[in-house]
Coordinates of C-alpha atoms in Angstrom, one line a residue:
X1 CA 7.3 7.3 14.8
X2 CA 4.8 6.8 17.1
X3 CA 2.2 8.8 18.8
X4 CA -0.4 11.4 16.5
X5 CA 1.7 13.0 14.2
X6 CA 1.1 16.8 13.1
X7 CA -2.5 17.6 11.4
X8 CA -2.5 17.4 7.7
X9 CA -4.6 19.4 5.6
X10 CA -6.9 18.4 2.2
X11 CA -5.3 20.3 -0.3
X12 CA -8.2 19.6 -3.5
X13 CA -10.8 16.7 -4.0
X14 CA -11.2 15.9 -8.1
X15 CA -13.8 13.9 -8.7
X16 CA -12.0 11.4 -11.7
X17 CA -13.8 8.5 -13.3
X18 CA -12.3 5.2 -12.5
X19 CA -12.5 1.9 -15.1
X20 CA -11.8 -0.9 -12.7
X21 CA -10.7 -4.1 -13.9
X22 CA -13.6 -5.8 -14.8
X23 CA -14.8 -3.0 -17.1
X24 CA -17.1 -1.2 -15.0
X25 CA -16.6 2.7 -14.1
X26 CA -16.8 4.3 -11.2
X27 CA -16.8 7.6 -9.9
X28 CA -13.6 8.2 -7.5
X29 CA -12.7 11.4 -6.4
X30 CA -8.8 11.7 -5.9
X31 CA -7.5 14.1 -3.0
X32 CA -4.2 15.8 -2.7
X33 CA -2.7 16.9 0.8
X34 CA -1.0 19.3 2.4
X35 CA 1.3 19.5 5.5
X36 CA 2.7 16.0 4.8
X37 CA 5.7 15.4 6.8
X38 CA 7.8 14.0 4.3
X39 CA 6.7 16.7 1.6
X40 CA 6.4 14.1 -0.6
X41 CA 2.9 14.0 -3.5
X42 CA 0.8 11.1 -1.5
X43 CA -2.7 10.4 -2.9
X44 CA -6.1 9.2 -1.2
X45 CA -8.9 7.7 -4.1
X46 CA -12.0 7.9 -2.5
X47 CA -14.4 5.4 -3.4
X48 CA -17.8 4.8 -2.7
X49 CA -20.1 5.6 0.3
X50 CA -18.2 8.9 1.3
X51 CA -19.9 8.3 4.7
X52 CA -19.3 4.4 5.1
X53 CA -18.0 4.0 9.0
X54 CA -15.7 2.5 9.7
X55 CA -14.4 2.6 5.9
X56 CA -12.5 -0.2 4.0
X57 CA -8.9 1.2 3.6
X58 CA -5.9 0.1 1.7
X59 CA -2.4 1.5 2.6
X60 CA -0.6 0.5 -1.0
X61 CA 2.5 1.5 -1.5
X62 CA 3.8 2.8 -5.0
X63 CA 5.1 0.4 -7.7
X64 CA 5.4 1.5 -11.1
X65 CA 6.7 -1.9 -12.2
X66 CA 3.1 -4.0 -10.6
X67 CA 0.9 -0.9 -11.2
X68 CA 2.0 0.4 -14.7
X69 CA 4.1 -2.1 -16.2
X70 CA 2.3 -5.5 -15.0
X71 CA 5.1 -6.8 -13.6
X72 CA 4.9 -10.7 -12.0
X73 CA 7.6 -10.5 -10.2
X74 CA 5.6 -9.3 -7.1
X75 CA 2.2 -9.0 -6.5
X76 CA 1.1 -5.1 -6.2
X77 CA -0.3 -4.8 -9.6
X78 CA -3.0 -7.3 -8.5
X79 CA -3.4 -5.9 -4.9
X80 CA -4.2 -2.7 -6.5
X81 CA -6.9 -3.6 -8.4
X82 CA -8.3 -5.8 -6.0
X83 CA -8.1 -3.0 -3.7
X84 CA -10.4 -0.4 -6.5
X85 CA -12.7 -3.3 -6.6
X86 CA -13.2 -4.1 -2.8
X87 CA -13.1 -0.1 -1.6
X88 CA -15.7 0.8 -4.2
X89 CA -18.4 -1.8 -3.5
X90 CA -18.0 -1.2 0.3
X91 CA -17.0 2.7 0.7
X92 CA -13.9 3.7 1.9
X93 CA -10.1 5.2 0.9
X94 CA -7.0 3.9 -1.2
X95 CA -4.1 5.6 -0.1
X96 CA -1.4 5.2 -2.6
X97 CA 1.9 6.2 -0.8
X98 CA 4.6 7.4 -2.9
X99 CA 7.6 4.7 -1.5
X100 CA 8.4 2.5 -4.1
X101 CA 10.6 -0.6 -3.5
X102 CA 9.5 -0.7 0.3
X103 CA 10.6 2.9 0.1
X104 CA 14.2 2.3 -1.4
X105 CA 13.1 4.0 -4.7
X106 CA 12.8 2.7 -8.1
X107 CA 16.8 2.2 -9.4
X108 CA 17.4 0.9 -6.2
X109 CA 14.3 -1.3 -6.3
X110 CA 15.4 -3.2 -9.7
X111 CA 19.0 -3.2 -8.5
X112 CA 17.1 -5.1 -5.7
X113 CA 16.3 -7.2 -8.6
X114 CA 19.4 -8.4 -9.8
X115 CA 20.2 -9.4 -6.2
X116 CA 17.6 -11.9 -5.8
X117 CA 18.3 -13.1 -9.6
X118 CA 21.8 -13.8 -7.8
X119 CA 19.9 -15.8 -5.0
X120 CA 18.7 -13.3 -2.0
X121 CA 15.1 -12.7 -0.8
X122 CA 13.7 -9.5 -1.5
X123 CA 14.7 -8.1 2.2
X124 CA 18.3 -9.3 2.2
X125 CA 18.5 -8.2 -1.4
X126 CA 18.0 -4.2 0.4
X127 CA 20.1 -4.9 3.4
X128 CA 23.1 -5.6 0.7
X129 CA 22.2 -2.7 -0.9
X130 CA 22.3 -0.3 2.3
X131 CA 19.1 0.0 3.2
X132 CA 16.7 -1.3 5.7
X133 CA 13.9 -4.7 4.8
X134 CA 11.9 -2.4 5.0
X135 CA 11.9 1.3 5.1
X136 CA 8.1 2.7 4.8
X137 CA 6.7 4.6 7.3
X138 CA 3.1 5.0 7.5
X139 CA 3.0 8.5 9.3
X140 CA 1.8 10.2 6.4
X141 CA -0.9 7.6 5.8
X142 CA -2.2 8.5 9.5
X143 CA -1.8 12.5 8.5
X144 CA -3.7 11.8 5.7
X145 CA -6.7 9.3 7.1
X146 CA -6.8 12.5 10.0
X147 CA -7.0 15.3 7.4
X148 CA -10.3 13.0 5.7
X149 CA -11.9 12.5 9.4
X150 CA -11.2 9.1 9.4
X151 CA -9.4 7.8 12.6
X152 CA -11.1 4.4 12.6
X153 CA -10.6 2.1 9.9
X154 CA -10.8 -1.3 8.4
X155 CA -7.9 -2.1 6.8
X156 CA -7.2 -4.3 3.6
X157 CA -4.0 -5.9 4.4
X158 CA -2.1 -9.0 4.8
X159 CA 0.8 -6.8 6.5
X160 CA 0.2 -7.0 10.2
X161 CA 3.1 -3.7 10.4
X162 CA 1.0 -1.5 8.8
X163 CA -1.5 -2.1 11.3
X164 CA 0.6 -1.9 13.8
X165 CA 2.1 1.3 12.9
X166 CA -1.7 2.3 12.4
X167 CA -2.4 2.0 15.9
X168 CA 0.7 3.6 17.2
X169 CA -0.4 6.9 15.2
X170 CA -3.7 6.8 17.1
X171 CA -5.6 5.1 14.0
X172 CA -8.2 2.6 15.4
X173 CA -7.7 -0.4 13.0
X174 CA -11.0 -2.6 14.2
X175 CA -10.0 -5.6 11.6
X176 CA -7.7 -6.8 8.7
X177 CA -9.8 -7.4 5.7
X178 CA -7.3 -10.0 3.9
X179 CA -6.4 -9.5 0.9
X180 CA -6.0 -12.2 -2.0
X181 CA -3.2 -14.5 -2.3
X182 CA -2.4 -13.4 -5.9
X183 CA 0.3 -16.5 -7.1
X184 CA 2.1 -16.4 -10.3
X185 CA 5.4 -18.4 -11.4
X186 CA 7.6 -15.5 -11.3
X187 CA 6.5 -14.3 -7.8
X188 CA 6.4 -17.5 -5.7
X189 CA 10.2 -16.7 -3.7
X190 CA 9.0 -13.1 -2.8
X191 CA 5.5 -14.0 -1.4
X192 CA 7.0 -17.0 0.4
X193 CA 9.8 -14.6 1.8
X194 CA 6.6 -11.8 2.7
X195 CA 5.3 -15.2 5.2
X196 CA 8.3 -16.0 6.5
X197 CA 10.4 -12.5 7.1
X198 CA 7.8 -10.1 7.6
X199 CA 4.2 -12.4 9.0
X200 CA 2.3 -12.0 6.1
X201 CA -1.1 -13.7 6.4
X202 CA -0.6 -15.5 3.2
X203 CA -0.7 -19.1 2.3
X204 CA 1.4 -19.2 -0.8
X205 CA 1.3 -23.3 -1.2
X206 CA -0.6 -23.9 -4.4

C-alpha cells in the first residue's frame, strides 16, 4: 500500500511498569488502537520523553519464539530488548505488530523451521510453503504512529523496507538508528540470508 492510509484512532493509554533487561524499571505506558485496517490487536509501548521530537521508533514484529521463549534461532528476542533499552533512554515508541513469522503466522513459522533444517534460507523456506519472503505490511504501523501525532520519526532498524514502506505512507523517517548485530551459533544462516536477500545493514562475520 502506499499513500496515507485511513486515520486510526487511540483506543486506551495504561501506564504499565516495564523491568528492562538490565534490572532497571521503567514506566511505559502501553496504548491500544482503533480503526486498524487489518482489525488485528497491534500495540505501541511508549517510553520515555512523551514529547521527544523526532522520537526513536522500533517497528518489531511479533515473535513468540525470540520474545517469550528465548529462542536462538533468530534474533528478535535480542532486538526487542535492545529496542526497551534504546527507546526509554531517548523517548520515543515500540510498536509491536502482531505478524509473526514475517506475517506467515506461528505453525507456519516453525513449519518454516523444518524447511531450513532440510537446507533452505528462511525466505525460500516461505515461498515453499506458499507464501511470500516476506509478507508484513507496515500500514498499520503508519495508522498507528498518525493516531500518536507522530509523522516524523527515527527509526531503529537494520531493515531498509520498513523505511521504505514508512515513507510511502507519508511517515518522514529522517535516519536509521542501527540496531545491534546480535550473533549466536544457532542464528548465523538466517542473519547472513537477512544481508544477502533482503539488504540488511548487518555485518554478520565474527
Amino acid at each position: 500500500m502506499s499513500g496515507r492510509p485511513p486515520p486510526a484512532g487511540v483506543r486506551a493509554r495504561v501506564p504499565v511498569p516495564l523491568a528492562l533487561p538490565e534490572g532497571t524499571t521503567v514506566r511505559g505506558r502501553l496504548v491500544t488502537f482503533e480503526g486498524l485496517v487489518d482489525g488485528r490487536e497491534h500495540l505501541a509501548v511508549e517510553l520515555g520523553d512523551p514529547d521527544r521530537e523526532p522520537p526513536l521508533v522500533r517497528l518489531h514484529s511479533e515473535c513468540l519464539t525470540g520474545d517469550v521463549l528465548g529462542s536462538e534461532r533468530c534474533d528478535c528476542g535480542a532486538q526487542l530488548a535492545e529496542a526497551l533499552a534504546q527507546i526509554s533512554a531517548a523517548g520515543g515508541v515500540l510498536l509491536y505488530l502482531r505478524q509473526e513469522g514475517r506475517g506467515i503466522g506461528l505453525y507456519a513459522k516453525l513449519d518454516a523451521y523444518l524447511l531450513q533444517d532440510a537446507g533452505l534460507d528462511t525466505y525460500d523456506a516461505n515461498v515453499a510453503l506458499g507464501f511470500g519472503a516476506d509478507e508484513r505490511d507496515y500500514t498499520v504501523a503508519a495508522q498507528m504512529l498518525g493516531a500518536l501525532g507522530r509523522t516524523s520519526v527515527r527509526l531503529l532498524t537494520n531493515n531498509p523496507d520498513k523505511a521504505d514502506q514508512l515513507v510511502r505512507l507519508g511517515i518522514d523517517v529522517v535516519a536509521c538508528v542501527p540496531t545491534g548485530v546480535h550473533r549466536r551459533d544457532a542464528n548465523v544462516r538466517y542473519l547472513e540470508a537477512k544481508a544477502r536477500r533482503a539488504a540488511h545493514t548487518i555485518e554478520v562475520a565474527g
